Amino acid sequence: MIPFSTRSISSKASERPRQNKSEKQKGQSGSETKKDISTVEDVFDAPTYNIPEKPVTFVEGASYTAIIIVGLGIAAAAGYAVFKELIFQPKEYKVFNKALKRIQDDSQVRVRIGSPITGYGQESRNRAARQRIPHKTWTDEEGVEHVEINFYIRGPHGTGKVYSEMFKDQVDKQWKYTYLIVEIRSPTPSQLILESYMPAYNMDKK
């Protein structure tokens, strides 16, 4: 009985160091795993303020400034053109609007081409070309402004072409007709002289 108990005690004593050693190894491996996990950095959490920036040279800065100035200049020019078009209407458009209104109110023209009557600058499908009124402006020796225009008209039953000249009266500063001629082209060709006026200053010179 004594040898058997001695063997069992010695076997238990030999197993304890092995268990302690395995537990230590497990503890070390667990701590190493935790250490490895803690040392892994998240890519998205990495600081971005350490990224080196490319320095901007003087030439690049000057080119950027020039591009900005050019862009602002183009925008300012476009804005001025629109403002001038809306606020300061060109002389030829003032004359065109007055002549067209006179034609639209004339019964002779309405009988021939119908109503409503529209006017446009050129026989073209291009909108810009249709809105552009052919004209000529000049100032005579008396200092009187003259505007000569021609444009097309169209009604439900026919078409025509208009020739007109106006001058700006120096007394009341209003645009007045030198002449207004409507040339009916269809359906039946004819010519109508709606306005014919000889300014007094030309009559005095004669």
PDB file of C-alpha atoms in Angstrom:
ATOM      1  CA  MET A   1       0.000   0.000   0.000  1.00  0.00           C
ATOM      2  CA  ILE A   2       2.811   2.439   0.745  1.00  0.00           C
ATOM      3  CA  PRO A   3       4.554   2.172  -2.707  1.00  0.00           C
ATOM      4  CA  PHE A   4       1.211   2.671  -4.521  1.00  0.00           C
ATOM      5  CA  SER A   5       0.385   5.837  -2.549  1.00  0.00           C
ATOM      6  CA  THR A   6       3.861   7.141  -3.174  1.00  0.00           C
ATOM      7  CA  ARG A   7       3.468   6.694  -6.918  1.00  0.00           C
ATOM      8  CA  SER A   8       0.089   8.470  -6.980  1.00  0.00           C
ATOM      9  CA  ILE A   9       1.477  11.428  -5.040  1.00  0.00           C
ATOM     10  CA  SER A  10       4.507  11.699  -7.312  1.00  0.00           C
ATOM     11  CA  SER A  11       2.333  11.545 -10.458  1.00  0.00           C
ATOM     12  CA  LYS A  12       0.077  14.282  -9.144  1.00  0.00           C
ATOM     13  CA  ALA A  13       3.084  16.376  -8.212  1.00  0.00           C
ATOM     14  CA  SER A  14       4.521  15.942 -11.712  1.00  0.00           C
ATOM     15  CA  GLU A  15       1.194  16.904 -13.348  1.00  0.00           C
ATOM     16  CA  ARG A  16       0.911  20.197 -11.421  1.00  0.00           C
ATOM     17  CA  PRO A  17       4.029  21.812 -12.949  1.00  0.00           C
ATOM     18  CA  ARG A  18       2.786  20.791 -16.375  1.00  0.00           C
ATOM     19  CA  GLN A  19      -0.604  22.405 -15.724  1.00  0.00           C
ATOM     20  CA  ASN A  20       1.023  25.538 -14.344  1.00  0.00           C
ATOM     21  CA  LYS A  21       3.316  25.701 -17.377  1.00  0.00           C
ATOM     22  CA  SER A  22       0.393  25.277 -19.809  1.00  0.00           C
ATOM     23  CA  GLU A  23      -1.609  27.943 -17.979  1.00  0.00           C
ATOM     24  CA  LYS A  24       1.342  30.325 -18.143  1.00  0.00           C
ATOM     25  CA  GLN A  25       1.681  29.673 -21.878  1.00  0.00           C
ATOM     26  CA  LYS A  26      -2.020  30.326 -22.360  1.00  0.00           C
ATOM     27  CA  GLY A  27      -1.764  33.564 -20.372  1.00  0.00           C
ATOM     28  CA  GLN A  28       1.247  34.699 -22.369  1.00  0.00           C
ATOM     29  CA  SER A  29      -0.424  33.874 -25.696  1.00  0.00           C
ATOM     30  CA  GLY A  30      -3.579  35.735 -24.602  1.00  0.00           C
ATOM     31  CA  SER A  31      -1.594  38.819 -23.579  1.00  0.00           C
ATOM     32  CA  GLU A  32       0.367  38.688 -26.840  1.00  0.00           C
ATOM     33  CA  THR A  33      -2.899  38.462 -28.775  1.00  0.00           C
ATOM     34  CA  LYS A  34      -4.275  41.462 -26.883  1.00  0.00           C
ATOM     35  CA  LYS A  35      -1.020  43.303 -27.492  1.00  0.00           C
ATOM     36  CA  ASP A  36      -1.183  42.483 -31.201  1.00  0.00           C
ATOM     37  CA  ILE A  37      -4.797  43.631 -31.415  1.00  0.00           C
ATOM     38  CA  SER A  38      -4.055  46.855 -29.553  1.00  0.00           C
ATOM     39  CA  THR A  39      -1.103  47.691 -31.801  1.00  0.00           C
ATOM     40  CA  VAL A  40      -3.162  47.426 -35.046  1.00  0.00           C
ATOM     41  CA  GLU A  41      -4.044  50.944 -36.223  1.00  0.00           C
ATOM     42  CA  ASP A  42      -7.201  51.798 -38.056  1.00  0.00           C
ATOM     43  CA  VAL A  43      -6.438  53.314 -41.419  1.00  0.00           C
ATOM     44  CA  PHE A  44      -9.400  55.676 -41.183  1.00  0.00           C
ATOM     45  CA  ASP A  45      -8.281  56.946 -37.757  1.00  0.00           C
ATOM     46  CA  ALA A  46      -4.826  57.890 -38.999  1.00  0.00           C
ATOM     47  CA  PRO A  47      -4.206  61.655 -38.783  1.00  0.00           C
ATOM     48  CA  THR A  48      -4.388  63.493 -42.135  1.00  0.00           C
ATOM     49  CA  TYR A  49      -2.653  66.690 -41.037  1.00  0.00           C
ATOM     50  CA  ASN A  50       0.732  65.109 -41.612  1.00  0.00           C
ATOM     51  CA  ILE A  51       0.147  64.722 -45.372  1.00  0.00           C
ATOM     52  CA  PRO A  52       2.709  66.930 -47.118  1.00  0.00           C
ATOM     53  CA  GLU A  53       1.234  69.607 -49.385  1.00  0.00           C
ATOM     54  CA  LYS A  54       2.752  70.575 -52.701  1.00  0.00           C
ATOM     55  CA  PRO A  55       3.940  74.169 -52.482  1.00  0.00           C
ATOM     56  CA  VAL A  56       2.358  76.608 -54.967  1.00  0.00           C
ATOM     57  CA  THR A  57       4.950  78.421 -57.022  1.00  0.00           C
ATOM     58  CA  PHE A  58       4.782  82.102 -57.927  1.00  0.00           C
ATOM     59  CA  VAL A  59       4.069  81.297 -61.569  1.00  0.00           C
ATOM     60  CA  GLU A  60       1.149  79.012 -60.675  1.00  0.00           C
ATOM     61  CA  GLY A  61      -0.296  81.579 -58.297  1.00  0.00           C
ATOM     62  CA  ALA A  62      -0.022  84.302 -60.913  1.00  0.00           C
ATOM     63  CA  SER A  63      -1.692  82.111 -63.553  1.00  0.00           C
ATOM     64  CA  TYR A  64      -4.585  81.308 -61.210  1.00  0.00           C
ATOM     65  CA  THR A  65      -5.024  85.004 -60.454  1.00  0.00           C
ATOM     66  CA  ALA A  66      -4.987  85.861 -64.151  1.00  0.00           C
ATOM     67  CA  ILE A  67      -7.640  83.216 -64.904  1.00  0.00           C
ATOM     68  CA  ILE A  68      -9.879  84.565 -62.131  1.00  0.00           C
ATOM     69  CA  ILE A  69      -9.474  88.152 -63.376  1.00  0.00           C
ATOM     70  CA  VAL A  70     -10.285  87.142 -66.961  1.00  0.00           C
ATOM     71  CA  GLY A  71     -13.379  85.239 -65.797  1.00  0.00           C
ATOM     72  CA  LEU A  72     -14.605  88.210 -63.781  1.00  0.00           C
ATOM     73  CA  GLY A  73     -13.978  90.496 -66.759  1.00  0.00           C
ATOM     74  CA  ILE A  74     -16.033  88.295 -69.088  1.00  0.00           C
ATOM     75  CA  ALA A  75     -18.866  88.101 -66.555  1.00  0.00           C
ATOM     76  CA  ALA A  76     -18.815  91.885 -66.088  1.00  0.00           C
ATOM     77  CA  ALA A  77     -18.878  92.469 -69.867  1.00  0.00           C
ATOM     78  CA  ALA A  78     -21.829  90.101 -70.306  1.00  0.00           C
ATOM     79  CA  GLY A  79     -23.699  91.763 -67.457  1.00  0.00           C
ATOM     80  CA  TYR A  80     -23.071  95.215 -68.909  1.00  0.00           C
ATOM     81  CA  ALA A  81     -24.291  94.085 -72.338  1.00  0.00           C
ATOM     82  CA  VAL A  82     -27.529  92.746 -70.848  1.00  0.00           C
ATOM     83  CA  PHE A  83     -27.973  95.896 -68.747  1.00  0.00           C
ATOM     84  CA  LYS A  84     -27.351  98.101 -71.768  1.00  0.00           C
ATOM     85  CA  GLU A  85     -29.769  96.055 -73.868  1.00  0.00           C
ATOM     86  CA  LEU A  86     -32.536  96.308 -71.274  1.00  0.00           C
ATOM     87  CA  ILE A  87     -32.009  99.842 -69.955  1.00  0.00           C
ATOM     88  CA  PHE A  88     -30.349 101.706 -72.826  1.00  0.00           C
ATOM     89  CA  GLN A  89     -32.187 100.447 -75.900  1.00  0.00           C
ATOM     90  CA  PRO A  90     -30.234 101.030 -79.123  1.00  0.00           C
ATOM     91  CA  LYS A  91     -31.579 103.661 -81.516  1.00  0.00           C
ATOM     92  CA  GLU A  92     -32.333 101.163 -84.285  1.00  0.00           C
ATOM     93  CA  TYR A  93     -34.633  99.178 -81.986  1.00  0.00           C
ATOM     94  CA  LYS A  94     -36.497 102.307 -80.946  1.00  0.00           C
ATOM     95  CA  VAL A  95     -37.053 103.170 -84.601  1.00  0.00           C
ATOM     96  CA  PHE A  96     -37.994  99.563 -85.427  1.00  0.00           C
ATOM     97  CA  ASN A  97     -40.591  99.360 -82.633  1.00  0.00           C
ATOM     98  CA  LYS A  98     -42.151 102.680 -83.643  1.00  0.00           C
ATOM     99  CA  ALA A  99     -42.300 101.729 -87.341  1.00  0.00           C
ATOM    100  CA  LEU A 100     -43.741  98.284 -86.610  1.00  0.00           C
ATOM    101  CA  LYS A 101     -46.440  99.763 -84.379  1.00  0.00           C
ATOM    102  CA  ARG A 102     -47.359 102.227 -87.126  1.00  0.00           C
ATOM    103  CA  ILE A 103     -47.621  99.387 -89.666  1.00  0.00           C
ATOM    104  CA  GLN A 104     -49.687  97.169 -87.357  1.00  0.00           C
ATOM    105  CA  ASP A 105     -52.198  99.998 -86.917  1.00  0.00           C
ATOM    106  CA  ASP A 106     -52.473 100.753 -90.639  1.00  0.00           C
ATOM    107  CA  SER A 107     -55.619  99.414 -92.289  1.00  0.00           C
ATOM    108  CA  GLN A 108     -54.049  99.322 -95.772  1.00  0.00           C
ATOM    109  CA  VAL A 109     -51.398  96.857 -94.614  1.00  0.00           C
ATOM    110  CA  ARG A 110     -53.823  94.727 -92.603  1.00  0.00           C
ATOM    111  CA  VAL A 111     -56.141  94.353 -95.602  1.00  0.00           C
ATOM    112  CA  ARG A 112     -53.291  93.034 -97.760  1.00  0.00           C
ATOM    113  CA  ILE A 113     -51.423  90.644 -95.418  1.00  0.00           C
ATOM    114  CA  GLY A 114     -53.841  90.183 -92.513  1.00  0.00           C
ATOM    115  CA  SER A 115     -53.409  90.620 -88.780  1.00  0.00           C
ATOM    116  CA  PRO A 116     -51.569  90.161 -86.433  1.00  0.00           C
ATOM    117  CA  ILE A 117     -48.412  91.437 -88.115  1.00  0.00           C
ATOM    118  CA  THR A 118     -44.923  90.536 -86.869  1.00  0.00           C
ATOM    119  CA  GLY A 119     -41.575  92.080 -87.802  1.00  0.00           C
ATOM    120  CA  TYR A 120     -38.077  90.603 -87.901  1.00  0.00           C
ATOM    121  CA  GLY A 121     -34.636  91.547 -89.163  1.00  0.00           C
ATOM    122  CA  GLN A 122     -33.673  88.840 -91.637  1.00  0.00           C
ATOM    123  CA  GLU A 123     -35.197  85.902 -93.487  1.00  0.00           C
ATOM    124  CA  SER A 124     -33.469  83.215 -91.434  1.00  0.00           C
ATOM    125  CA  ARG A 125     -34.284  80.434 -89.003  1.00  0.00           C
ATOM    126  CA  ASN A 126     -31.531  81.701 -86.733  1.00  0.00           C
ATOM    127  CA  ARG A 127     -33.121  83.560 -83.846  1.00  0.00           C
ATOM    128  CA  ALA A 128     -30.196  85.949 -83.411  1.00  0.00           C
ATOM    129  CA  ALA A 129     -30.257  86.843 -87.111  1.00  0.00           C
ATOM    130  CA  ARG A 130     -34.009  87.487 -87.003  1.00  0.00           C
ATOM    131  CA  GLN A 131     -33.599  89.795 -84.025  1.00  0.00           C
ATOM    132  CA  ARG A 132     -30.769  91.754 -85.650  1.00  0.00           C
ATOM    133  CA  ILE A 133     -32.169  94.794 -87.460  1.00  0.00           C
ATOM    134  CA  PRO A 134     -30.109  96.009 -90.455  1.00  0.00           C
ATOM    135  CA  HIS A 135     -29.535  99.717 -89.933  1.00  0.00           C
ATOM    136  CA  LYS A 136     -27.347 102.715 -90.611  1.00  0.00           C
ATOM    137  CA  THR A 137     -26.874 105.684 -88.287  1.00  0.00           C
ATOM    138  CA  TRP A 138     -25.275 109.058 -88.922  1.00  0.00           C
ATOM    139  CA  THR A 139     -25.328 112.683 -87.815  1.00  0.00           C
ATOM    140  CA  ASP A 140     -25.738 115.441 -90.396  1.00  0.00           C
ATOM    141  CA  GLU A 141     -24.019 118.831 -90.506  1.00  0.00           C
ATOM    142  CA  GLU A 142     -26.783 120.335 -88.366  1.00  0.00           C
ATOM    143  CA  GLY A 143     -26.075 117.848 -85.587  1.00  0.00           C
ATOM    144  CA  VAL A 144     -29.299 115.900 -86.153  1.00  0.00           C
ATOM    145  CA  GLU A 145     -29.182 112.135 -85.622  1.00  0.00           C
ATOM    146  CA  HIS A 146     -30.547 109.879 -88.363  1.00  0.00           C
ATOM    147  CA  VAL A 147     -31.340 106.167 -88.303  1.00  0.00           C
ATOM    148  CA  GLU A 148     -32.159 104.172 -91.418  1.00  0.00           C
ATOM    149  CA  ILE A 149     -33.559 100.647 -91.066  1.00  0.00           C
ATOM    150  CA  ASN A 150     -35.116  97.889 -93.152  1.00  0.00           C
ATOM    151  CA  PHE A 151     -36.881  94.769 -91.937  1.00  0.00           C
ATOM    152  CA  TYR A 152     -39.431  92.139 -92.948  1.00  0.00           C
ATOM    153  CA  ILE A 153     -43.067  91.828 -91.933  1.00  0.00           C
ATOM    154  CA  ARG A 154     -45.374  88.828 -92.014  1.00  0.00           C
ATOM    155  CA  GLY A 155     -49.111  88.395 -91.572  1.00  0.00           C
ATOM    156  CA  PRO A 156     -51.511  85.447 -91.845  1.00  0.00           C
ATOM    157  CA  HIS A 157     -52.099  86.150 -95.582  1.00  0.00           C
ATOM    158  CA  GLY A 158     -48.857  87.603 -96.880  1.00  0.00           C
ATOM    159  CA  THR A 159     -45.412  89.130 -96.377  1.00  0.00           C
ATOM    160  CA  GLY A 160     -43.590  92.355 -97.091  1.00  0.00           C
ATOM    161  CA  LYS A 161     -40.492  94.451 -96.503  1.00  0.00           C
ATOM    162  CA  VAL A 162     -40.237  97.815 -94.765  1.00  0.00           C
ATOM    163  CA  TYR A 163     -37.869 100.714 -95.461  1.00  0.00           C
ATOM    164  CA  SER A 164     -37.768 103.584 -93.013  1.00  0.00           C
ATOM    165  CA  GLU A 165     -35.677 106.523 -91.890  1.00  0.00           C
ATOM    166  CA  MET A 166     -36.162 108.620 -88.777  1.00  0.00           C
ATOM    167  CA  PHE A 167     -34.425 111.632 -87.286  1.00  0.00           C
ATOM    168  CA  LYS A 168     -34.337 112.906 -83.712  1.00  0.00           C
ATOM    169  CA  ASP A 169     -36.017 116.270 -83.447  1.00  0.00           C
ATOM    170  CA  GLN A 170     -33.768 118.780 -81.688  1.00  0.00           C
ATOM    171  CA  VAL A 171     -36.703 120.580 -80.103  1.00  0.00           C
ATOM    172  CA  ASP A 172     -38.818 117.859 -78.492  1.00  0.00           C
ATOM    173  CA  LYS A 173     -36.112 115.106 -78.706  1.00  0.00           C
ATOM    174  CA  GLN A 174     -38.584 112.696 -80.336  1.00  0.00           C
ATOM    175  CA  TRP A 175     -37.907 110.374 -83.260  1.00  0.00           C
ATOM    176  CA  LYS A 176     -39.831 111.457 -86.355  1.00  0.00           C
ATOM    177  CA  TYR A 177     -40.234 109.927 -89.788  1.00  0.00           C
ATOM    178  CA  THR A 178     -38.366 111.032 -92.848  1.00  0.00           C
ATOM    179  CA  TYR A 179     -40.134 108.237 -94.702  1.00  0.00           C
ATOM    180  CA  LEU A 180     -41.861 104.897 -94.069  1.00  0.00           C
ATOM    181  CA  ILE A 181     -42.412 102.659 -97.075  1.00  0.00           C
ATOM    182  CA  VAL A 182     -44.019  99.207 -97.028  1.00  0.00           C
ATOM    183  CA  GLU A 183     -43.342  96.940 -99.975  1.00  0.00           C
ATOM    184  CA  ILE A 184     -45.952  94.180-100.098  1.00  0.00           C
ATOM    185  CA  ARG A 185     -44.454  91.038-101.663  1.00  0.00           C
ATOM    186  CA  SER A 186     -47.306  88.564-101.350  1.00  0.00           C
ATOM    187  CA  PRO A 187     -50.036  87.747-102.094  1.00  0.00           C
ATOM    188  CA  THR A 188     -50.225  90.769-104.438  1.00  0.00           C
ATOM    189  CA  PRO A 189     -47.119  92.975-104.891  1.00  0.00           C
ATOM    190  CA  SER A 190     -47.700  96.649-104.117  1.00  0.00           C
ATOM    191  CA  GLN A 191     -46.019  99.620-102.467  1.00  0.00           C
ATOM    192  CA  LEU A 192     -47.444 101.781 -99.695  1.00  0.00           C
ATOM    193  CA  ILE A 193     -45.939 105.108 -98.570  1.00  0.00           C
ATOM    194  CA  LEU A 194     -47.201 105.475 -95.037  1.00  0.00           C
ATOM    195  CA  GLU A 195     -45.024 108.414 -93.980  1.00  0.00           C
ATOM    196  CA  SER A 196     -43.151 111.061 -95.961  1.00  0.00           C
ATOM    197  CA  TYR A 197     -41.732 114.082 -94.210  1.00  0.00           C
ATOM    198  CA  MET A 198     -39.146 116.659 -95.192  1.00  0.00           C
ATOM    199  CA  PRO A 199     -37.504 118.301 -92.144  1.00  0.00           C
ATOM    200  CA  ALA A 200     -37.720 122.066 -91.973  1.00  0.00           C
ATOM    201  CA  TYR A 201     -33.966 122.536 -91.710  1.00  0.00           C
ATOM    202  CA  ASN A 202     -33.467 120.893 -95.128  1.00  0.00           C
ATOM    203  CA  MET A 203     -36.211 123.049 -96.665  1.00  0.00           C
ATOM    204  CA  ASP A 204     -34.570 126.194 -95.318  1.00  0.00           C
ATOM    205  CA  LYS A 205     -31.267 125.216 -96.896  1.00  0.00           C
ATOM    206  CA  LYS A 206     -33.001 124.847-100.263  1.00  0.00           C
TER     207      LYS A 206
END
